[in-house]
Short mmCIF file of C-alpha atoms in Angstrom, two decimals:
data_model
loop_
_atom_site.label_atom_id
_atom_site.label_comp_id
_atom_site.label_asym_id
_atom_site.label_seq_id
_atom_site.Cartn_x
_atom_site.Cartn_y
_atom_site.Cartn_z
CA MET A 1 -12.61 48.03 -11.98
CA ARG A 2 -12.48 46.50 -8.56
CA SER A 3 -13.97 43.01 -8.38
CA TRP A 4 -15.68 41.86 -5.19
CA PRO A 5 -15.20 38.31 -3.95
CA ASN A 6 -18.12 36.08 -4.85
CA PRO A 7 -19.69 34.85 -1.56
CA LEU A 8 -20.84 31.67 -3.31
CA ALA A 9 -17.32 30.76 -4.47
CA PRO A 10 -16.21 29.01 -1.24
CA ILE A 11 -19.42 26.96 -1.24
CA GLY A 12 -18.82 26.02 -4.86
CA ARG A 13 -15.25 25.02 -4.09
CA VAL A 14 -16.37 22.76 -1.24
CA VAL A 15 -19.06 21.16 -3.42
CA LEU A 16 -16.62 20.59 -6.29
CA GLU A 17 -14.00 19.12 -3.94
CA PHE A 18 -16.65 16.85 -2.40
CA LEU A 19 -17.75 15.65 -5.85
CA ALA A 20 -14.15 15.07 -6.91
CA ALA A 21 -13.44 13.08 -3.73
CA THR A 22 -16.62 11.04 -4.26
CA GLY A 23 -15.50 10.30 -7.80
CA ARG A 24 -12.05 9.20 -6.63
CA VAL A 25 -13.54 6.89 -4.00
CA ALA A 26 -16.01 5.46 -6.57
CA LEU A 27 -13.16 4.75 -9.02
CA PHE A 28 -11.05 3.18 -6.28
CA THR A 29 -14.01 1.02 -5.24
CA ALA A 30 -14.61 -0.15 -8.81
CA GLU A 31 -10.90 -0.97 -9.27
CA ALA A 32 -10.79 -2.82 -5.94
CA LEU A 33 -13.89 -4.88 -6.79
CA TRP A 34 -12.49 -5.70 -10.23
CA ALA A 35 -9.20 -6.72 -8.59
CA ALA A 36 -11.07 -8.95 -6.12
CA ALA A 37 -13.02 -10.64 -8.90
CA ARG A 38 -10.09 -11.96 -10.96
CA PRO A 39 -7.15 -14.22 -10.20
CA PRO A 40 -4.69 -14.53 -8.57
CA TYR A 41 -6.61 -14.88 -5.30
CA PHE A 42 -4.50 -14.43 -2.19
CA LEU A 43 -6.59 -16.72 0.01
CA ARG A 44 -3.94 -17.25 2.70
CA HIS A 45 -3.69 -13.50 3.01
CA ALA A 46 -7.51 -13.23 3.20
CA GLY A 47 -7.54 -15.86 5.98
CA ARG A 48 -4.95 -13.93 7.95
CA GLN A 49 -6.96 -10.75 7.53
CA PHE A 50 -10.14 -12.55 8.66
CA LEU A 51 -8.40 -13.35 11.95
CA GLU A 52 -7.00 -9.82 12.19
CA ILE A 53 -10.33 -8.11 11.57
CA GLY A 54 -12.69 -10.61 13.23
CA TYR A 55 -10.98 -12.64 15.90
CA TYR A 56 -8.73 -9.93 17.30
CA SER A 57 -11.66 -7.50 17.50
CA LEU A 58 -13.61 -9.85 19.78
CA PRO A 59 -12.38 -8.40 23.12
CA ILE A 60 -13.25 -4.79 22.33
CA VAL A 61 -16.52 -5.74 20.65
CA GLY A 62 -17.50 -7.97 23.58
CA LEU A 63 -16.70 -5.27 26.10
CA THR A 64 -18.68 -2.67 24.16
CA ALA A 65 -21.65 -5.02 23.73
CA ILE A 66 -21.95 -6.13 27.35
CA PHE A 67 -21.92 -2.60 28.75
CA THR A 68 -24.28 -1.37 26.03
CA GLY A 69 -26.75 -4.14 26.95
CA MET A 70 -26.45 -3.29 30.65
CA VAL A 71 -26.97 0.44 30.11
CA LEU A 72 -29.85 -0.20 27.72
CA ALA A 73 -31.63 -2.34 30.34
CA LEU A 74 -31.14 0.29 33.04
CA GLN A 75 -32.24 3.20 30.86
CA SER A 76 -35.23 1.30 29.49
CA TYR A 77 -36.33 0.50 33.02
CA THR A 78 -36.02 4.16 34.06
CA GLY A 79 -38.18 5.25 31.12
CA PHE A 80 -40.67 2.41 30.96
CA SER A 81 -41.37 2.34 34.70
CA ARG A 82 -43.01 5.78 34.30
CA PHE A 83 -45.67 4.11 32.15
CA ALA A 84 -45.73 0.76 33.99
CA ALA A 85 -44.30 -0.85 30.83
CA GLU A 86 -41.30 -2.64 32.40
CA SER A 87 -42.36 -5.91 30.80
CA ALA A 88 -41.39 -4.49 27.39
CA ILE A 89 -37.73 -4.25 28.40
CA PRO A 90 -36.65 -7.67 27.01
CA SER A 91 -38.31 -6.95 23.65
CA VAL A 92 -36.86 -3.45 23.34
CA LEU A 93 -33.46 -4.68 24.42
CA VAL A 94 -33.16 -7.56 22.00
CA VAL A 95 -34.71 -5.78 19.02
CA SER A 96 -32.66 -2.60 19.39
CA LEU A 97 -29.50 -4.65 19.88
CA THR A 98 -29.94 -6.91 16.86
CA ARG A 99 -31.28 -4.26 14.53
CA GLU A 100 -29.20 -1.22 15.44
CA LEU A 101 -26.85 -1.15 18.38
CA GLY A 102 -25.10 -4.45 17.70
CA PRO A 103 -24.17 -3.73 14.08
CA VAL A 104 -23.49 0.00 14.49
CA LEU A 105 -21.45 -0.12 17.70
CA THR A 106 -19.52 -3.18 16.53
CA ALA A 107 -18.74 -1.47 13.23
CA LEU A 108 -17.67 1.77 14.92
CA MET A 109 -15.33 -0.10 17.27
CA VAL A 110 -13.89 -2.16 14.41
CA ALA A 111 -13.55 1.00 12.30
CA GLY A 112 -11.45 2.59 15.04
CA ARG A 113 -9.24 -0.48 15.22
CA VAL A 114 -9.12 -1.84 11.68
CA SER A 115 -9.54 1.23 9.44
CA ALA A 116 -6.79 2.97 11.35
CA SER A 117 -4.54 -0.07 11.18
CA ILE A 118 -5.08 -0.62 7.44
CA ALA A 119 -4.57 3.08 6.66
CA ALA A 120 -1.39 3.24 8.75
CA GLU A 121 0.06 0.05 7.25
CA THR A 122 -0.83 0.89 3.65
CA GLY A 123 0.20 4.52 4.11
CA THR A 124 3.58 3.45 5.47
CA MET A 125 3.96 1.09 2.52
CA ARG A 126 3.20 4.01 0.20
CA VAL A 127 5.79 6.36 1.71
CA THR A 128 8.47 3.65 2.01
CA GLU A 129 8.02 2.60 -1.65
CA GLN A 130 6.71 -0.86 -0.73
CA LEU A 131 3.66 -0.31 -2.98
CA ASP A 132 6.03 0.50 -5.86
CA ALA A 133 8.03 -2.60 -4.98
CA LEU A 134 4.87 -4.71 -5.24
CA VAL A 135 4.34 -3.41 -8.77
CA THR A 136 7.93 -4.18 -9.76
CA LEU A 137 7.39 -7.73 -8.47
CA SER A 138 4.44 -8.16 -10.84
CA ALA A 139 1.83 -7.88 -8.08
CA ASN A 140 -1.18 -5.60 -8.33
CA PRO A 141 -1.32 -3.81 -4.94
CA LEU A 142 -5.12 -3.74 -5.12
CA GLN A 143 -5.22 -7.51 -5.62
CA TYR A 144 -2.59 -8.26 -3.01
CA LEU A 145 -3.54 -5.76 -0.31
CA VAL A 146 -7.11 -4.56 -0.79
CA ALA A 147 -9.02 -7.52 -2.24
CA PRO A 148 -8.17 -10.01 0.58
CA ARG A 149 -9.07 -7.40 3.19
CA LEU A 150 -12.36 -6.56 1.50
CA ILE A 151 -13.31 -10.24 1.46
CA ALA A 152 -12.20 -10.65 5.07
CA GLY A 153 -14.08 -7.51 6.16
CA VAL A 154 -17.35 -8.57 4.53
CA LEU A 155 -17.10 -12.09 6.00
CA ALA A 156 -15.78 -11.18 9.48
CA LEU A 157 -18.26 -8.49 10.53
CA PRO A 158 -21.49 -10.58 10.46
CA PRO A 159 -20.26 -13.23 12.94
CA LEU A 160 -18.76 -10.46 15.05
CA VAL A 161 -22.15 -8.73 15.15
CA LEU A 162 -23.88 -12.00 16.10
CA VAL A 163 -21.46 -12.35 19.01
CA ALA A 164 -22.12 -8.72 19.99
CA ASP A 165 -25.90 -9.33 19.88
CA VAL A 166 -25.63 -12.33 22.19
CA ILE A 167 -23.20 -10.67 24.62
CA GLY A 168 -25.26 -7.45 24.65
CA THR A 169 -28.43 -9.39 25.42
CA MET A 170 -26.58 -11.21 28.19
CA GLY A 171 -25.53 -7.83 29.63
CA GLY A 172 -29.16 -6.73 29.66
CA PHE A 173 -30.17 -10.08 31.12
CA LEU A 174 -27.66 -9.73 33.99
CA ILE A 175 -28.97 -6.30 34.97
CA SER A 176 -32.62 -7.20 34.46
CA VAL A 177 -32.39 -10.36 36.54
CA GLY A 178 -29.78 -9.29 39.08
CA LYS A 179 -30.91 -5.73 39.68
CA LEU A 180 -34.39 -5.15 38.28
CA GLY A 181 -36.03 -8.34 39.54
CA PHE A 182 -36.95 -10.10 36.29
CA GLU A 183 -37.48 -13.86 36.23
CA PRO A 184 -34.67 -15.36 34.09
CA GLY A 185 -36.99 -17.71 32.17
CA ILE A 186 -39.57 -15.03 31.45
CA PHE A 187 -36.91 -12.58 30.33
CA LEU A 188 -35.36 -15.04 27.85
CA ASN A 189 -38.78 -16.15 26.59
CA ARG A 190 -39.79 -12.55 25.91
CA CYS A 191 -36.52 -11.98 24.07
CA LEU A 192 -37.07 -14.99 21.82
CA GLU A 193 -40.74 -14.19 21.21
CA SER A 194 -39.96 -10.62 20.19
CA LEU A 195 -37.13 -11.46 17.83
CA GLN A 196 -37.99 -11.93 14.15
CA THR A 197 -35.81 -13.33 11.40
CA LEU A 198 -35.80 -9.97 9.64
CA ASP A 199 -34.28 -8.29 12.73
CA VAL A 200 -31.31 -10.63 12.62
CA VAL A 201 -30.98 -10.62 8.83
CA SER A 202 -31.05 -6.82 8.61
CA GLY A 203 -28.36 -6.65 11.28
CA LEU A 204 -26.16 -9.12 9.40
CA VAL A 205 -26.62 -7.32 6.08
CA LYS A 206 -25.63 -4.10 7.80
CA ALA A 207 -22.59 -5.82 9.26
CA ALA A 208 -21.39 -7.04 5.85
CA VAL A 209 -21.83 -3.58 4.32
CA PHE A 210 -20.06 -1.94 7.27
CA GLY A 211 -17.20 -4.43 6.96
CA PHE A 212 -16.80 -3.44 3.32
CA LEU A 213 -16.83 0.28 4.15
CA ILE A 214 -14.32 -0.08 7.01
CA VAL A 215 -11.76 -1.83 4.80
CA LEU A 216 -12.46 0.41 1.81
CA MET A 217 -11.86 3.63 3.74
CA GLY A 218 -8.72 2.31 5.44
CA SER A 219 -7.30 1.17 2.11
CA TYR A 220 -8.33 4.28 0.16
CA HIS A 221 -6.76 6.72 2.60
CA GLY A 222 -3.66 4.55 3.02
CA PHE A 223 -3.15 4.30 -0.74
CA HIS A 224 -3.46 8.06 -1.14
CA SER A 225 -1.31 9.11 1.79
CA GLU A 226 1.71 11.24 1.06
CA GLY A 227 4.28 13.34 2.85
CA GLY A 228 5.90 10.95 5.32
CA ALA A 229 4.83 10.34 8.91
CA ARG A 230 2.51 13.34 8.97
CA GLY A 231 0.75 12.15 5.84
CA VAL A 232 0.31 8.67 7.29
CA GLY A 233 -1.13 10.19 10.49
CA ARG A 234 -3.57 12.27 8.45
CA ALA A 235 -4.57 9.23 6.40
CA THR A 236 -5.26 7.26 9.58
CA THR A 237 -7.45 9.99 11.03
CA ASN A 238 -9.34 10.46 7.75
CA ALA A 239 -9.87 6.71 7.42
CA VAL A 240 -11.52 6.42 10.84
CA MET A 241 -13.60 9.58 10.37
CA SER A 242 -14.85 8.69 6.91
CA ALA A 243 -15.51 5.05 7.80
CA SER A 244 -17.53 6.14 10.87
CA ALA A 245 -19.52 8.70 8.86
CA LEU A 246 -20.23 6.20 6.07
CA ILE A 247 -21.33 3.57 8.60
CA LEU A 248 -23.92 5.95 10.05
CA ILE A 249 -25.13 6.99 6.59
CA ALA A 250 -25.29 3.40 5.34
CA ASN A 251 -27.10 2.40 8.54
CA TYR A 252 -29.89 4.85 7.79
CA LEU A 253 -30.14 3.76 4.15
CA ILE A 254 -30.28 0.04 5.00
CA THR A 255 -32.80 0.64 7.79
CA GLU A 256 -34.90 2.62 5.32
CA ALA A 257 -34.67 -0.23 2.81
CA PHE A 258 -35.69 -2.92 5.32
CA PHE A 259 -38.22 -1.22 7.56
CA SER A 260 -39.66 1.87 5.82
CA ARG A 261 -42.98 0.15 4.84
CA MET B 1 6.96 -2.44 -33.13
CA THR B 2 9.30 -5.21 -32.05
CA GLY B 3 12.86 -4.81 -31.01
CA SER B 4 15.84 -5.58 -33.19
CA ALA B 5 19.29 -6.84 -32.18
CA GLN B 6 20.79 -3.36 -32.58
CA ALA B 7 18.11 -1.54 -30.59
CA PRO B 8 19.19 -0.08 -27.25
CA ALA B 9 18.13 -2.21 -24.29
CA ILE B 10 16.76 0.84 -22.47
CA GLU B 11 15.94 4.08 -24.24
CA LEU B 12 14.37 7.17 -22.70
CA ARG B 13 13.49 10.01 -25.07
CA GLY B 14 12.33 13.50 -24.11
CA LEU B 15 11.10 12.55 -20.65
CA VAL B 16 9.15 15.39 -19.03
CA LYS B 17 7.78 15.21 -15.51
CA ARG B 18 6.16 18.04 -13.61
CA PHE B 19 4.95 18.15 -10.02
CA GLY B 20 2.44 21.01 -9.86
CA GLY B 21 4.22 23.95 -11.41
CA LYS B 22 7.71 22.51 -10.91
CA THR B 23 9.38 20.79 -13.85
CA VAL B 24 11.68 18.06 -12.56
CA LEU B 25 12.52 16.33 -15.84
CA ASP B 26 12.67 18.59 -18.86
CA GLY B 27 13.31 16.43 -21.91
CA MET B 28 15.64 13.83 -20.45
CA ASP B 29 17.26 11.40 -22.92
CA LEU B 30 19.13 8.28 -21.85
CA THR B 31 20.30 5.24 -23.76
CA ALA B 32 21.73 1.99 -22.42
CA MET B 33 22.86 -0.69 -24.87
CA ALA B 34 22.47 -4.36 -23.95
CA GLY B 35 24.89 -5.28 -21.18
CA ASP B 36 25.71 -1.64 -20.37
CA SER B 37 25.93 -0.56 -16.76
CA VAL B 38 24.98 3.11 -16.78
CA ALA B 39 25.21 5.28 -13.69
CA VAL B 40 22.99 8.36 -13.57
CA ILE B 41 24.61 10.93 -11.31
CA GLY B 42 23.41 14.31 -10.15
CA ALA B 43 22.80 16.47 -7.13
CA SER B 44 20.19 15.52 -4.54
CA GLY B 45 16.70 16.45 -5.70
CA CYS B 46 17.63 16.75 -9.40
CA GLY B 47 15.12 14.05 -10.42
CA LYS B 48 17.27 10.92 -10.65
CA SER B 49 14.83 8.68 -8.78
CA VAL B 50 11.87 10.27 -10.57
CA SER B 51 13.46 9.38 -13.92
CA PHE B 52 13.74 5.68 -13.11
CA LYS B 53 10.20 5.59 -11.73
CA CYS B 54 8.92 7.22 -14.93
CA ALA B 55 10.92 4.71 -16.98
CA LEU B 56 9.28 1.79 -15.19
CA GLY B 57 5.82 3.36 -15.22
CA LEU B 58 5.66 3.76 -11.45
CA LEU B 59 5.07 7.48 -12.02
CA PRO B 60 3.11 8.82 -14.99
CA MET B 61 5.20 11.07 -17.22
CA ASP B 62 3.95 14.27 -18.83
CA ALA B 63 5.76 13.70 -22.13
CA GLY B 64 8.37 11.46 -23.71
CA SER B 65 8.78 7.83 -24.61
CA VAL B 66 10.39 4.78 -23.03
CA ARG B 67 11.48 1.68 -24.95
CA PHE B 68 12.82 -1.60 -23.69
CA ALA B 69 14.75 -3.65 -26.26
CA GLY B 70 13.19 -1.50 -28.97
CA THR B 71 9.59 -2.03 -27.86
CA PRO B 72 7.63 0.93 -26.47
CA ARG B 73 6.93 0.26 -22.79
CA ASP B 74 3.18 0.64 -23.21
CA GLU B 75 3.15 -2.08 -25.88
CA LEU B 76 4.74 -4.64 -23.56
CA PRO B 77 2.23 -7.10 -22.05
CA PHE B 78 1.12 -6.71 -18.43
CA SER B 79 1.68 -10.36 -17.61
CA GLY B 80 3.59 -13.38 -18.87
CA PRO B 81 7.31 -13.78 -19.47
CA GLN B 82 7.49 -10.75 -21.78
CA ALA B 83 5.97 -8.40 -19.18
CA LEU B 84 8.33 -5.59 -18.24
CA MET B 85 8.15 -6.31 -14.53
CA ARG B 86 8.96 -9.99 -15.10
CA ARG B 87 12.09 -8.90 -16.99
CA SER B 88 13.18 -6.21 -14.51
CA GLY B 89 14.73 -6.16 -11.08
CA VAL B 90 14.60 -3.06 -8.91
CA LEU B 91 16.50 -2.08 -5.79
CA PHE B 92 14.79 0.82 -4.03
CA GLN B 93 16.65 3.47 -2.08
CA GLY B 94 15.06 2.48 1.23
CA ASN B 95 15.07 -1.22 0.23
CA ALA B 96 11.23 -1.38 0.33
CA LEU B 97 11.25 -4.85 1.87
CA PHE B 98 7.80 -5.99 3.01
CA ASP B 99 7.76 -5.79 6.82
CA SER B 100 5.02 -8.40 7.16
CA LEU B 101 6.93 -11.14 5.30
CA PRO B 102 10.10 -13.00 6.30
CA ILE B 103 13.19 -12.25 4.23
CA TRP B 104 12.92 -15.43 2.16
CA GLU B 105 9.35 -14.58 1.12
CA ASN B 106 10.52 -11.08 0.19
CA VAL B 107 13.21 -12.56 -2.03
CA ALA B 108 10.96 -15.16 -3.65
CA PHE B 109 7.91 -12.88 -3.86
CA ALA B 110 7.77 -12.63 -7.65
CA LEU B 111 8.26 -16.39 -8.00
CA PHE B 112 6.03 -17.61 -5.20
CA HIS B 113 3.24 -15.07 -4.65
CA THR B 114 2.74 -13.98 -8.25
CA GLY B 115 4.61 -16.72 -10.09
CA PRO B 116 4.19 -20.44 -10.65
CA MET B 117 6.67 -21.71 -8.02
CA ARG B 118 5.60 -23.84 -5.03
CA ARG B 119 6.41 -22.77 -1.48
CA ALA B 120 9.18 -25.31 -0.76
CA GLU B 121 10.84 -24.71 -4.10
CA ALA B 122 10.64 -20.93 -3.62
CA TYR B 123 12.19 -21.26 -0.15
CA GLU B 124 15.16 -23.17 -1.54
CA LEU B 125 15.69 -20.68 -4.35
CA ALA B 126 15.42 -17.74 -1.94
CA CYS B 127 18.02 -19.32 0.37
CA ALA B 128 20.35 -19.85 -2.61
CA LYS B 129 19.93 -16.21 -3.70
CA LEU B 130 20.49 -15.02 -0.14
CA ASP B 131 23.61 -17.16 0.09
CA GLU B 132 24.96 -15.39 -3.02
CA VAL B 133 24.71 -12.05 -1.20
CA GLY B 134 26.20 -13.44 2.00
CA LEU B 135 23.07 -14.06 4.09
CA ASP B 136 22.52 -17.46 5.70
CA GLU B 137 19.34 -19.48 6.28
CA ARG B 138 18.87 -18.00 9.75
CA ALA B 139 18.56 -14.53 8.20
CA ALA B 140 16.15 -15.95 5.61
CA ASN B 141 13.62 -16.63 8.35
CA LEU B 142 13.91 -13.24 10.06
CA TYR B 143 11.72 -10.24 9.31
CA PRO B 144 13.18 -7.07 7.72
CA PRO B 145 13.15 -4.94 10.90
CA GLU B 146 15.26 -7.64 12.59
CA LEU B 147 18.15 -7.09 10.14
CA SER B 148 20.81 -4.35 10.08
CA GLY B 149 20.80 -1.75 7.28
CA GLY B 150 23.56 -3.56 5.37
CA MET B 151 21.83 -6.92 5.67
CA GLN B 152 18.55 -5.39 4.48
CA LYS B 153 20.39 -3.98 1.46
CA ARG B 154 21.80 -7.43 0.68
CA ALA B 155 18.33 -8.95 0.97
CA ALA B 156 16.92 -6.26 -1.32
CA ILE B 157 19.64 -7.01 -3.90
CA ALA B 158 18.81 -10.72 -3.66
CA ARG B 159 15.15 -9.86 -4.32
CA ALA B 160 16.03 -7.65 -7.29
CA VAL B 161 18.03 -10.41 -9.00
CA ALA B 162 15.92 -13.40 -7.86
CA ALA B 163 14.15 -13.83 -11.21
CA ASP B 164 17.36 -13.37 -13.28
CA PRO B 165 16.16 -10.11 -14.88
CA GLU B 166 17.31 -8.57 -18.19
CA PHE B 167 17.05 -5.03 -16.85
CA LEU B 168 18.28 -3.93 -13.45
CA PHE B 169 17.56 -0.62 -11.73
CA PHE B 170 19.43 0.34 -8.58
CA ASP B 171 18.33 3.49 -6.74
CA GLU B 172 21.06 4.85 -4.46
CA PRO B 173 22.37 1.38 -3.54
CA THR B 174 25.01 2.63 -1.11
CA SER B 175 23.32 5.63 0.48
CA GLY B 176 23.36 5.57 4.27
CA LEU B 177 25.93 2.76 4.48
CA ASP B 178 29.41 2.90 5.99
CA PRO B 179 32.31 2.76 3.48
CA VAL B 180 33.10 -0.92 4.12
CA THR B 181 29.49 -2.06 3.74
CA ALA B 182 29.10 0.24 0.72
CA ALA B 183 32.13 -1.39 -0.92
CA THR B 184 30.64 -4.82 -0.21
CA ILE B 185 27.33 -3.80 -1.77
CA ASP B 186 29.20 -2.44 -4.82
CA ARG B 187 30.99 -5.77 -5.20
CA LEU B 188 27.69 -7.67 -4.91
CA ILE B 189 26.10 -5.48 -7.57
CA GLU B 190 29.13 -5.91 -9.81
CA ASP B 191 28.94 -9.72 -9.38
CA CYS B 192 25.21 -9.79 -10.10
CA VAL B 193 25.51 -7.59 -13.19
CA THR B 194 28.41 -9.65 -14.55
CA ARG B 195 26.69 -12.96 -13.86
CA LEU B 196 23.30 -11.96 -15.28
CA ARG B 197 24.71 -9.82 -18.13
CA ALA B 198 21.78 -7.53 -17.40
CA THR B 199 21.49 -3.97 -18.66
CA THR B 200 21.80 -1.90 -15.54
CA VAL B 201 20.86 1.65 -14.63
CA THR B 202 22.14 2.84 -11.26
CA ILE B 203 20.95 6.09 -9.72
CA THR B 204 23.60 7.41 -7.38
CA HIS B 205 25.63 10.34 -6.21
CA ASP B 206 28.39 8.11 -4.84
CA LEU B 207 31.35 8.47 -7.24
CA ALA B 208 33.33 5.65 -5.62
CA SER B 209 30.40 3.39 -6.35
CA VAL B 210 30.12 4.69 -9.93
CA ARG B 211 33.73 3.83 -10.65
CA LYS B 212 33.23 0.26 -9.44
CA ILE B 213 29.89 -0.73 -10.91
CA ALA B 214 29.37 1.35 -14.08
CA ASN B 215 30.97 1.46 -17.50
CA ARG B 216 29.08 4.60 -18.57
CA VAL B 217 27.98 7.70 -16.70
CA ALA B 218 25.24 10.23 -17.40
CA MET B 219 25.00 13.52 -15.51
CA LEU B 220 21.47 14.80 -14.81
CA HIS B 221 21.13 18.53 -14.23
CA GLY B 222 18.24 20.92 -14.78
CA GLY B 223 16.00 18.04 -15.81
CA ARG B 224 18.27 16.91 -18.69
CA ILE B 225 21.32 14.75 -19.25
CA VAL B 226 24.07 17.34 -19.64
CA TRP B 227 26.94 14.90 -20.18
CA GLU B 228 27.24 11.23 -20.99
CA GLY B 229 30.36 9.15 -21.49
CA PRO B 230 32.60 6.33 -20.26
CA VAL B 231 33.54 6.29 -16.60
CA SER B 232 37.19 6.79 -17.56
CA GLU B 233 36.33 10.23 -18.98
CA LEU B 234 34.55 11.47 -15.90
CA GLU B 235 37.57 13.52 -14.83
CA ARG B 236 37.96 15.19 -18.25
CA SER B 237 34.36 15.57 -19.29
CA GLY B 238 34.63 19.23 -20.22
CA SER B 239 31.28 19.84 -18.52
CA ALA B 240 31.18 22.46 -15.79
CA HIS B 241 28.38 20.59 -14.03
CA VAL B 242 30.28 17.29 -14.04
CA ASP B 243 33.46 19.02 -12.82
CA GLN B 244 31.56 20.68 -10.03
CA PHE B 245 29.95 17.38 -9.04
CA VAL B 246 33.16 15.33 -9.24
CA HIS B 247 35.21 17.85 -7.27
CA GLY B 248 32.45 18.82 -4.86
CA ARG B 249 32.80 22.53 -5.56
CA THR B 250 30.17 24.75 -4.06
CA ASP B 251 30.67 27.91 -6.16
CA ARG B 252 27.22 29.29 -6.80
CA SER B 253 28.01 30.38 -10.35
CA SER B 254 27.89 26.83 -11.65
CA THR B 255 24.82 25.59 -9.80
CA GLY B 256 21.23 25.62 -11.03
CA GLY B 257 20.02 27.21 -14.24
CA PRO B 258 19.82 25.61 -17.63
CA PRO B 259 22.54 23.23 -18.82
CA PRO B 260 25.48 24.87 -20.60
#
């Protein structure tokens, strides 16, 4: 008897593969957190990674923030002038930057730079047997490679986001004052009046979570890369894609948690 | 179970390793007595490197058992002086030196990063170990990509023996080296093995190297050891697979398939 292909089978396969991948990531996360919680602690390594993730990301984050602030001011003016609501520009600018655009754009830029770099480095270590060598030298690769980066990622993103918030606001300030005719004092006063502690705190919490996800995805895909240069390339691409997707998903969930009431 | 004085230093029994549907190791047995230097020979892709990774637990095996000095590997502690990795030194085929660390930190890694030694003390010890393999202090402060292939191999040997291990594993120590450098590496390995009196397993297909560094040879074919004996009997092993390997014959009748 001839059997017809089940049209639901491909959907089932995709769902099963997704669940399996989620399980693998969850296990890797648990192992990495457990590794980070117990000695030895590679603090020098964590310090180096803090510089790598935070300090060396400053130029690209600053550039992204200043132009985002400038565009936001211009676009807000275009929209708000239709309703004679130009005076709301400083409030909209500073709130949207601190709550959303600062954390999300910073994290996406850092994901492109850091997730890719971690995945490529760890993936190369995998295919050149350096991860095996770590084990033979009595080092747990999760403790030596992942834990310091996770700590560095969680600690480096919040200050980076604060810098992005300030630079972005300055970008908006430059356009608003230089091009749109705002009084500098009034603009800054409006910004400060509109900003609440929760706006900044929610942005910093997001930044810490995004920092964790960026390092986790880079490490996970690097650790599981195989098949030489092509495998490392694939791991790098997957790391950036999955980190970016998780940042956007986590952003919604954290926003929901902070501001849904 | 604890080891006794008569127990083999390294004992692999019935090792099975499959990748997907392909069986690479199919019941491999190997024994090395204390102080033995055993060379595992075999054609490229026959599973030599896989066998040593399974022995050390770097790859999970599908069946079989591994004992070190009579103690099952899984019963050895994960840390402390009795931990397998504290008692073993490994030279990887591609050296596997850490690109992000200078050579001296590579050599002293197990002592400095995961051991009790202080930085200055570790630096001195690393320089002494590097001196033993013919690398000076200038090389100690360079990074792996700044060294030639032969120098990297020397540094990797220094790292493998830095903690004075009981068990040494060398994976293709002379592959990709010119004959002069290969002979130098063989001599270094011979010196290290003699000095440390370590039980050594060398994975190789270089017969010149085998004759210099090993006292016993085991031929891996079809996932099993098909012949094992002293190096002096390599030429008169009576095994078709060994003869083919030693003489480099390419007749198809004696390749592949199950062991005779």
